[in-house]
Short mmCIF file of C-alpha atoms and ligand atoms in Angstrom, two decimals:
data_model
loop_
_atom_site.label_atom_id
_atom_site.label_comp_id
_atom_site.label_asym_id
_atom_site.label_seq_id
_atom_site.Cartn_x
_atom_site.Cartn_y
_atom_site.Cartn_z
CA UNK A 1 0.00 0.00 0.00
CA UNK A 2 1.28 3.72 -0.92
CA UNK A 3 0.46 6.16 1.71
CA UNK A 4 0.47 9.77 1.42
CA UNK A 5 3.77 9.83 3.11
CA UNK A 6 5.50 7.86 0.43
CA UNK A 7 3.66 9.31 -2.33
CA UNK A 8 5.10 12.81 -1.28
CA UNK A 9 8.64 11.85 -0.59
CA UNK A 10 8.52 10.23 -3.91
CA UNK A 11 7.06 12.40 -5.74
CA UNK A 12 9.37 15.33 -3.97
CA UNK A 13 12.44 13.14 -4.95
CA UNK A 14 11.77 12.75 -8.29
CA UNK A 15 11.29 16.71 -8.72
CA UNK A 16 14.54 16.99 -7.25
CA UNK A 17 16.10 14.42 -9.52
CA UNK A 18 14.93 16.17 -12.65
CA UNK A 19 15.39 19.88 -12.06
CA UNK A 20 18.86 19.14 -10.34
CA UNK A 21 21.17 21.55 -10.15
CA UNK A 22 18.83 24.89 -10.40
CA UNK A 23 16.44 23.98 -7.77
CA UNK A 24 19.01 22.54 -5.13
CA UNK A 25 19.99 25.89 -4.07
CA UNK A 26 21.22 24.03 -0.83
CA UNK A 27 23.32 21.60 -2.32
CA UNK A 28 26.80 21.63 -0.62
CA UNK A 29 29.69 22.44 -3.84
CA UNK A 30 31.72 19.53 -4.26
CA UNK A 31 33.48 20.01 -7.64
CA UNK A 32 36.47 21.37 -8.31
CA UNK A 33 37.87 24.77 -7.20
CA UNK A 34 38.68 27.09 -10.41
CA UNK A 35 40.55 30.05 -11.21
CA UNK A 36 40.12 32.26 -14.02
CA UNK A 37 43.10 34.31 -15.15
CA UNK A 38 42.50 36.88 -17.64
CA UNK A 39 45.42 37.35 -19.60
CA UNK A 40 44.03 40.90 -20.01
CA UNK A 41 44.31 44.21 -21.63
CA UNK A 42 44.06 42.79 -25.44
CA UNK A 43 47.51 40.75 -26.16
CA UNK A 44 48.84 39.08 -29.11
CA UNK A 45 49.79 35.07 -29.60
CA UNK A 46 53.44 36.23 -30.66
CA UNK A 47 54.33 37.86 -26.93
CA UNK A 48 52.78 35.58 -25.26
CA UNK A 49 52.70 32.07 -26.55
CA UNK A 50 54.99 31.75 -29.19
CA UNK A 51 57.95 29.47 -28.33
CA UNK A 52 60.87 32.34 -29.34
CA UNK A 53 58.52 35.72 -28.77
CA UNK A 54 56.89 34.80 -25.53
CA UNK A 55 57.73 37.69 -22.57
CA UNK A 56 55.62 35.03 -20.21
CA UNK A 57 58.24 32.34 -20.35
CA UNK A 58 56.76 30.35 -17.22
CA UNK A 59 52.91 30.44 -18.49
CA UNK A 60 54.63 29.06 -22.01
CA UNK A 61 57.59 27.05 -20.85
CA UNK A 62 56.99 25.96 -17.38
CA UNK A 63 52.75 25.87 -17.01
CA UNK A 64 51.81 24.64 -20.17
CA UNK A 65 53.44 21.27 -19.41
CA UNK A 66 50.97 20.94 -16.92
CA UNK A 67 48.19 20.98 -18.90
CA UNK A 68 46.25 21.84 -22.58
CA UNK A 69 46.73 24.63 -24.55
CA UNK A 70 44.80 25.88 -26.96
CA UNK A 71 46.93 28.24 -29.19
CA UNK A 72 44.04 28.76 -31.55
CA UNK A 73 40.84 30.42 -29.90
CA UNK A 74 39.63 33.10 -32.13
CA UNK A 75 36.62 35.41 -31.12
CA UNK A 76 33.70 35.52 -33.28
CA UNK A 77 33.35 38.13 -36.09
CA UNK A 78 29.93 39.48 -35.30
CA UNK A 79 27.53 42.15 -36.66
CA UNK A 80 28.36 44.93 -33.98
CA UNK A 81 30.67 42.82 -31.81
CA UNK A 82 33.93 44.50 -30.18
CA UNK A 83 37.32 43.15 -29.33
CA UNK A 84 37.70 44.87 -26.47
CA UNK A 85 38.36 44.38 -22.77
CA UNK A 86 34.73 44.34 -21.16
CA UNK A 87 33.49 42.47 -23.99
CA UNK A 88 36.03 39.70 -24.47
CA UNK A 89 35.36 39.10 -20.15
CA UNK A 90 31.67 39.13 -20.76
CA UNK A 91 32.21 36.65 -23.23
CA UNK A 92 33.98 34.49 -21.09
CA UNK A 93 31.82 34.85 -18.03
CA UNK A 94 28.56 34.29 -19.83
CA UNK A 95 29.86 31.78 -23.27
CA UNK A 96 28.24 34.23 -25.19
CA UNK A 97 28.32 36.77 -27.60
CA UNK A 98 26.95 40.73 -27.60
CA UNK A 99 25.51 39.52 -23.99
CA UNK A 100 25.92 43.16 -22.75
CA UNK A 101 24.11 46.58 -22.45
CA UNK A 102 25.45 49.72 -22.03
CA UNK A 103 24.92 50.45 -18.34
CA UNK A 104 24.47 53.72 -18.65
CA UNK A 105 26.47 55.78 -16.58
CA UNK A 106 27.59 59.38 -16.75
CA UNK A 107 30.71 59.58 -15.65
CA UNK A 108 32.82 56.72 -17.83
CA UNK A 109 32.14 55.22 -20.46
CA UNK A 110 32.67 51.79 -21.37
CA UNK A 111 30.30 50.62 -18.77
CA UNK A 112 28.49 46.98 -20.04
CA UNK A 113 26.30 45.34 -17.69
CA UNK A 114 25.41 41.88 -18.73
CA UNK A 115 22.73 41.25 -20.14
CA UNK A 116 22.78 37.28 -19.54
CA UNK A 117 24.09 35.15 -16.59
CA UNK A 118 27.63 34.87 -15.81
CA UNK A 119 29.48 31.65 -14.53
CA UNK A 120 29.18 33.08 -10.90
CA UNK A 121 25.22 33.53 -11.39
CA UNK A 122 24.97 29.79 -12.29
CA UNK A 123 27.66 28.90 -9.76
CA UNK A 124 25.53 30.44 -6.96
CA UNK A 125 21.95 29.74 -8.07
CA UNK A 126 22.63 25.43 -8.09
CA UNK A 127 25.12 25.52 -5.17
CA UNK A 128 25.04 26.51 -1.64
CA UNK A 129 27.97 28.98 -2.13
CA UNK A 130 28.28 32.19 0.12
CA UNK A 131 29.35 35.36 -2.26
CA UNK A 132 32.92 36.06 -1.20
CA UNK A 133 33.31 32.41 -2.48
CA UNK A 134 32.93 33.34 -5.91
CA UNK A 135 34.83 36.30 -6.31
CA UNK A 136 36.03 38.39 -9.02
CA UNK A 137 39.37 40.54 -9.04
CA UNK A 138 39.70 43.78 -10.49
CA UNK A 139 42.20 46.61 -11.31
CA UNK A 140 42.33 49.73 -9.77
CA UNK A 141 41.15 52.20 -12.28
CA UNK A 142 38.22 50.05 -14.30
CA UNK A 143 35.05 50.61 -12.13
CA UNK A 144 33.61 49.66 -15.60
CA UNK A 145 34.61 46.73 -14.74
CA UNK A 146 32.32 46.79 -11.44
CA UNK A 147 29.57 45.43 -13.36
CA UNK A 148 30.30 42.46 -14.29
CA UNK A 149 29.27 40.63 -10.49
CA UNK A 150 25.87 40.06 -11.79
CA UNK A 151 24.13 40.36 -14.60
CA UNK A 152 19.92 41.57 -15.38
CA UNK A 153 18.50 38.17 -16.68
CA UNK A 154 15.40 36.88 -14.60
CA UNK A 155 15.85 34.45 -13.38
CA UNK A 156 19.43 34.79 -11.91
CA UNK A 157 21.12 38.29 -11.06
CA UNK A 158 21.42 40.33 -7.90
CA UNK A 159 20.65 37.69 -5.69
CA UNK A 160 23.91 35.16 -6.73
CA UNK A 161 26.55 37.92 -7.64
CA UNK A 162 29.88 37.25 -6.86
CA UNK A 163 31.49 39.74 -4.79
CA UNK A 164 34.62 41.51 -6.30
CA UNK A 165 38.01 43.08 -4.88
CA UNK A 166 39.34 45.85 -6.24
CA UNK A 167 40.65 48.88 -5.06
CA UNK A 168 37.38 50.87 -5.40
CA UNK A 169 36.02 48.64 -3.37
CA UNK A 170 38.61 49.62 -0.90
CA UNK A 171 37.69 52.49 -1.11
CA UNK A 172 34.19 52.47 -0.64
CA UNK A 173 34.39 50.21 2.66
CA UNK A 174 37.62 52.98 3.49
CA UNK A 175 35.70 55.92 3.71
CA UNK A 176 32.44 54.48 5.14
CA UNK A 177 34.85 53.43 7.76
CA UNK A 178 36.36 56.62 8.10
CA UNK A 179 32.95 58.73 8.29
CA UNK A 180 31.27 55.71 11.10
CA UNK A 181 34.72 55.90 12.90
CA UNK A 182 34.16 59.88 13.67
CA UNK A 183 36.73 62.11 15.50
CA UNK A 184 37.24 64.15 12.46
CA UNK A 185 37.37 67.43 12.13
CA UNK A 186 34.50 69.39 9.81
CA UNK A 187 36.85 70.04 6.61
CA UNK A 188 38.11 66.14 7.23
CA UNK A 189 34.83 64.66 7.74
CA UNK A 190 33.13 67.11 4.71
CA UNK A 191 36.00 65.43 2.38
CA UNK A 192 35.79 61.74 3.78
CA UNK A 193 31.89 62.44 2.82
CA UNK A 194 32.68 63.68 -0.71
CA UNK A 195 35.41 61.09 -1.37
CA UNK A 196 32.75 58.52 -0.73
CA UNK A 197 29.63 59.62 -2.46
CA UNK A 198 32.30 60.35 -5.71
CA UNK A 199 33.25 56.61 -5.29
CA UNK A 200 29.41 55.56 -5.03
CA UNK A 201 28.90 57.72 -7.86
CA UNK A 202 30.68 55.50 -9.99
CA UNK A 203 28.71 52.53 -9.85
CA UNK A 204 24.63 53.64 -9.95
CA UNK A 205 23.64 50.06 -9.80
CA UNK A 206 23.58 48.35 -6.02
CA UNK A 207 26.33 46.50 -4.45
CA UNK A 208 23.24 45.90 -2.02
CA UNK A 209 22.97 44.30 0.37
CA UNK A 210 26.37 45.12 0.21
CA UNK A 211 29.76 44.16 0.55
CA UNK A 212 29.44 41.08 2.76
CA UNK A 213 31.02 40.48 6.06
CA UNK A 214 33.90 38.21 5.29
CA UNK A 215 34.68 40.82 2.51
CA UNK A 216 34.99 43.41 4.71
CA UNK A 217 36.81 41.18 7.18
CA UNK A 218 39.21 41.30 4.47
CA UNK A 219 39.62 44.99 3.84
CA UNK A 220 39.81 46.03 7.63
CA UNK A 221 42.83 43.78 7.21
CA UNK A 222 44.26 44.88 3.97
CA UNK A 223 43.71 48.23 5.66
CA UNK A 224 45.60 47.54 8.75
CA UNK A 225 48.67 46.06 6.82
CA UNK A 226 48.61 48.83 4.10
CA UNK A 227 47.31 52.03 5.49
CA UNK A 228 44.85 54.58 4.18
CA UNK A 229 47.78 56.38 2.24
CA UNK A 230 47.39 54.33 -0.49
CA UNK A 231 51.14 54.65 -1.41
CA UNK A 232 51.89 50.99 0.42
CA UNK A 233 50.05 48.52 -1.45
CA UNK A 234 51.47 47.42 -5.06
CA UNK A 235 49.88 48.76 -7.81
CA UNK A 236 48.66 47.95 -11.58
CA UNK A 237 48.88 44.23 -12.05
CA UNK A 238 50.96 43.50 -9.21
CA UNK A 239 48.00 44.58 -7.01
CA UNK A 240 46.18 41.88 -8.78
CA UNK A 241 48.15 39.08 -7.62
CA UNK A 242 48.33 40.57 -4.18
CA UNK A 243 44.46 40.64 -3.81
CA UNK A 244 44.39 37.26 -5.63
CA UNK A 245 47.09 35.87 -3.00
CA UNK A 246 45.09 37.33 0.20
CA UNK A 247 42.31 36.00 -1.77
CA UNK A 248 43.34 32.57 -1.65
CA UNK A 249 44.46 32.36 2.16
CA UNK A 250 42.08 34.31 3.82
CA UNK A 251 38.72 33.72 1.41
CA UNK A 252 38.95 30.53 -0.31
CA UNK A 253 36.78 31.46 -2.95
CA UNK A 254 35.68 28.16 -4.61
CA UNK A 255 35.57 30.19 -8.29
CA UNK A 256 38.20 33.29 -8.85
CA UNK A 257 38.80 35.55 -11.90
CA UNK A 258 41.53 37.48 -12.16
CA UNK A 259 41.35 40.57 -14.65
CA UNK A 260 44.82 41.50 -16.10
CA UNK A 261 44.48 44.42 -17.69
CA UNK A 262 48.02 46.37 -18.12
CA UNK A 263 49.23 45.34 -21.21
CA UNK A 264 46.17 47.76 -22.48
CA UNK A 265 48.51 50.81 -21.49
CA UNK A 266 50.25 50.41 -25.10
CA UNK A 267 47.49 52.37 -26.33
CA UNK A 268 49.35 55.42 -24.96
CA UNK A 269 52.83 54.52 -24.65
CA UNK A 270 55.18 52.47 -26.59
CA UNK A 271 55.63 48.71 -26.82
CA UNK A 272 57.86 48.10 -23.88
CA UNK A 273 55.21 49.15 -21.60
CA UNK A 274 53.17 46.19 -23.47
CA UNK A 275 55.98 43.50 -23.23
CA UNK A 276 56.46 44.65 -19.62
CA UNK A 277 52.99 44.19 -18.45
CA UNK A 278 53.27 40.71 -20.09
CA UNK A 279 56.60 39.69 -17.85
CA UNK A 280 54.59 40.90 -14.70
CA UNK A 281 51.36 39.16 -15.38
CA UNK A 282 53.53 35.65 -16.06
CA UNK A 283 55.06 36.49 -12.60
CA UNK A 284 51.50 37.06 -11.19
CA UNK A 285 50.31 33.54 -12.72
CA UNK A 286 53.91 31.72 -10.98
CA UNK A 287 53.11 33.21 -7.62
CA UNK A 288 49.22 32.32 -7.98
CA UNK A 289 49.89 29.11 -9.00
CA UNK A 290 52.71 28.27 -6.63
CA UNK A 291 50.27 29.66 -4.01
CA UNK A 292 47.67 26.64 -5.08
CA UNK A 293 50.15 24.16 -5.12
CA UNK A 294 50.61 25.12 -1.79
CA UNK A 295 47.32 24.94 -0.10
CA UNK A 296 45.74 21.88 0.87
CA UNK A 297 42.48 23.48 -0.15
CA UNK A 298 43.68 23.94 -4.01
CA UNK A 299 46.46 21.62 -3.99
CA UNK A 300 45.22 18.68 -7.01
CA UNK A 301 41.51 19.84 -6.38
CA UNK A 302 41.14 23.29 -8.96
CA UNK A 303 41.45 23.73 -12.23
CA UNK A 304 42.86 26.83 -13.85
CA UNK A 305 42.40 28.51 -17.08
CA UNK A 306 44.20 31.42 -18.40
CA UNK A 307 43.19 33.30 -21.64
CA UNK A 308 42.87 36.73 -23.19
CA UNK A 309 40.13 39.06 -23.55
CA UNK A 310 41.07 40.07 -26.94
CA UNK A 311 44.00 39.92 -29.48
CA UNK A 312 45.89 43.16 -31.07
CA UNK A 313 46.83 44.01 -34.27
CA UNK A 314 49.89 43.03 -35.78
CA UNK A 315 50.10 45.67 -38.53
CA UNK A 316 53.08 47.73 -38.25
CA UNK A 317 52.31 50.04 -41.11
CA UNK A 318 49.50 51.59 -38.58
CA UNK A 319 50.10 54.67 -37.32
CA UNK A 320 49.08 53.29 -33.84
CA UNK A 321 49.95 49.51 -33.74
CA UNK A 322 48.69 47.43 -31.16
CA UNK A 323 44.72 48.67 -31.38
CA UNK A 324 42.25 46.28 -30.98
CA UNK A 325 38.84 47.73 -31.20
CA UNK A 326 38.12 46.96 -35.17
CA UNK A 327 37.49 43.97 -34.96
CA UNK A 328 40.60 42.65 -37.09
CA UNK A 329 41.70 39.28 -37.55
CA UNK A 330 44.37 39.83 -35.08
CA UNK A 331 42.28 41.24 -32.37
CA UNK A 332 39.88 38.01 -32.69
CA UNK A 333 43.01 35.76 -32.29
CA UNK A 334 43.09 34.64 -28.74
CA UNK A 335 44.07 31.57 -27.06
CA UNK A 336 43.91 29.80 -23.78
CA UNK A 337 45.87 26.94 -21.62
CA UNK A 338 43.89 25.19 -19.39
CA UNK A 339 45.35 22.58 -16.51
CA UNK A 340 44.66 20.96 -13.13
CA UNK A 341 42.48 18.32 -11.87
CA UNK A 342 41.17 15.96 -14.32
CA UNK A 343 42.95 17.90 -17.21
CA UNK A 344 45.15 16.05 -19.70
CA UNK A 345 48.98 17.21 -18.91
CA UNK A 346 51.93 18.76 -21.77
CA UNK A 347 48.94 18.39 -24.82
CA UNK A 348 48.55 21.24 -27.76
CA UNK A 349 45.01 21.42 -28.59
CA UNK A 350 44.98 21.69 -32.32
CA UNK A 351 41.55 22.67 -33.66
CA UNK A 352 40.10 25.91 -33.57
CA UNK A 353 37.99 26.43 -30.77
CA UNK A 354 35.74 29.46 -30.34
CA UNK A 355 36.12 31.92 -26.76
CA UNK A 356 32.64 31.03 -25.80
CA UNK A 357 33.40 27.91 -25.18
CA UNK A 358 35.58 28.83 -21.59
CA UNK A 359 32.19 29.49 -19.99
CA UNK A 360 30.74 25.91 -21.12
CA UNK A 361 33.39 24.40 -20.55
CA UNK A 362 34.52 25.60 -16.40
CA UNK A 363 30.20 25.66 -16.78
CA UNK A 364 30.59 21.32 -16.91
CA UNK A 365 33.99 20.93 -15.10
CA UNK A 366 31.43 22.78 -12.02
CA UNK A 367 28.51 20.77 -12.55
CA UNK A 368 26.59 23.67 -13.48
CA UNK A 369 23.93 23.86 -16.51
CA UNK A 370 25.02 27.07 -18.18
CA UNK A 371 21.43 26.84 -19.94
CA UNK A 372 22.20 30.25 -21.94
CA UNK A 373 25.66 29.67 -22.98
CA UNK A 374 26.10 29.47 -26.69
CA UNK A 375 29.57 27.76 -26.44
CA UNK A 376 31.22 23.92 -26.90
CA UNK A 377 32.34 22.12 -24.24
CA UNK A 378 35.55 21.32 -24.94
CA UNK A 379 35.81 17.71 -23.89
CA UNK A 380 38.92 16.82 -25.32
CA UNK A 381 40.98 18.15 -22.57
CA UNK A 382 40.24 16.01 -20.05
CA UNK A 383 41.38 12.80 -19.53
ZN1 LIG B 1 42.37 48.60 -24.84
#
């Protein structure tokens, strides 16, 4: 005989069964940990994984062994697509294409909200993962690049946003500090004030219900090694790593991107500045690494991709070389090398693979159903 009892369970465990992962919002993460580097700030095959012109000799000579690479990702040529920074990251946090809106801000422009989830979104929405476990890392000077912790599709957004560290963010939880903490004098207390609601300024979309308590664990100890000065910390890329190394010992976040961006500054200087940012990012990616391989958390349980946000042009008969925003065959020519658990060691991946498929792919090594991604999974990296 079937009572109601059984009839319910049942009929509650095959729900479960079939709308598994989205509806087990309580489901305890047990997949891999992974880290997204973005080789960032648009850079070229040649400087970077070519044999005789790399600049990031351990990422090409060293890290590779370890693992897949893929020297032949190209970005889609699309009706009204850029190759540029925030779009090439949208691409990879959401596996698709022209997922992005302008998020209309005054002050900078450059400022894409996305328009469909991102891999933290789906991370957070199947699995029971508090925010400052899926964390994104930022540069200094791109609160563009704010937006990208959630994006403005339905059924995900707000609610599963990954929290980010950057030095705006710093900021922000700085001065609020600064204002609660009082004792200031009127002229110091009216700047503290304007300092802050400048830095709020900058990002007109909620960081409600704001920046979470582990997160600001985190800054009131960034804050007590570093100062308020702001002259202590590193800075450009190497600020990166450091956030990305506190990152790892203090926050364990479960899914990390890293956002390289200073190879970018080429667009105003000349190309030493490019091939210098490179050195320094491959220095960033030994210490991160190295850091992994140390901790018993990481150690043989995360799997780490690294991979542009967009090419540059190789023509040297521009008057500006090194551009990237028209779309070019060079600025569509990216790459990536993937390695760590479960990922097939010292391979070349020889078929052309397109960029949306990093989102479907970390989307399956996490268990998640990236329902909106448009990209492959690229199975034949694992072993
Ligand atoms: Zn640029």
């Amino acid at each position: 005989m079937v009572t109601r009892r059984d009839f319910t369970t049942g009929l509650a465990a095959g729900a479960a069964a079939t709308a598994l992962p989205l509806s087990s919002q309580a489901a305890p993460y047990r997949g891999p940990n992974v880290v997204l580097i973005r080789f960032g700030g648009g850079v070229r095959r040649y400087e970077t994984i070519d044999e005789d012109g790399t600049y990031a000799p351990y990422t090409r000579k060293v890290l590779a062994k370890r693992g897949v690479l893929i020297p032949n990702m190209r970005i889609d040529k699309l009706e009204g697509g850029n190759t540029s920074h925030a779009e090439g990251t949208l691409n990879l946090l959401t596996g698709r294409y022209n997922a992005y809106r302008d998020a209309g801000s005054k002050f900078l422009q450059d400022r894409l909200e996305p328009t469909e989830p991102t891999l933290f979104e789906y991370l957070r929405h199947a699995y029971n993962i508090p925010s400052h476990e899926a964390l994104l890392i930022n540069g200094e000077d791109r609160p563009q690049e704010e937006f990208f912790t959630y994006g403005i599709h339905g059924h995900y957004g707000i609610d599963f946003r990954s929290e980010m560290l950057s030095l705006h963010r710093f900021k922000l939880y700085k001065f609020a500090r600064i204002l609660e903490d009082g004792g200031l004098a009127e002229e110091e207390w009216l700047a503290a004030e304007q300092q802050l609601s400048e830095l709020l300024a900058k990002d007109a979309r909620e960081i409600a219900p704001e920046q979470s308590a582990p997160i600001q664990r985190f800054w009131a100890k960034w804050r007590e090694h570093y100062g308020d000065d702001g002259f202590r910390n590193p800075r450009g890329d190497r600020l990166l790593t450091e956030l990305a190394l506190w990152a790892i010992r203090d926050l364990k976040p479960r899914l990390m991107m890293v956002n390289y961006q200073d190879p970018d500054y080429v667009h105003w200087g000349n190309a030493s500045h490019y091939t210098r940012a490179i050195a320094i990012i491959d220095d960033g990616i030994r210490q991160i690494t190295e850091a992994l391989d140390r901790d018993e958390h990481y150690r043989n349980n995360t799997v780490i991709v690294i991979t542009p946000d967009c090419g540059r042009d190789a023509n040297p008969l521009m008057s500006v070389p090194f551009q990237h925003h028209f779309n070019s065959g060079e600025s569509r020519a990216v790459w990536a090398l993937v390695l760590g658990r479960g990922v097939r060691q010292d391979r070349v991946f020889d078929r052309e693979v397109d960029q949306t498929a990093i989102a479907a792919t970390l989307a399956e090594v996490m268990g998640l159903r990236a329902e909106r991604s448009e990209g492959d999974v690229l199975s034949g990296v694992f072993s």
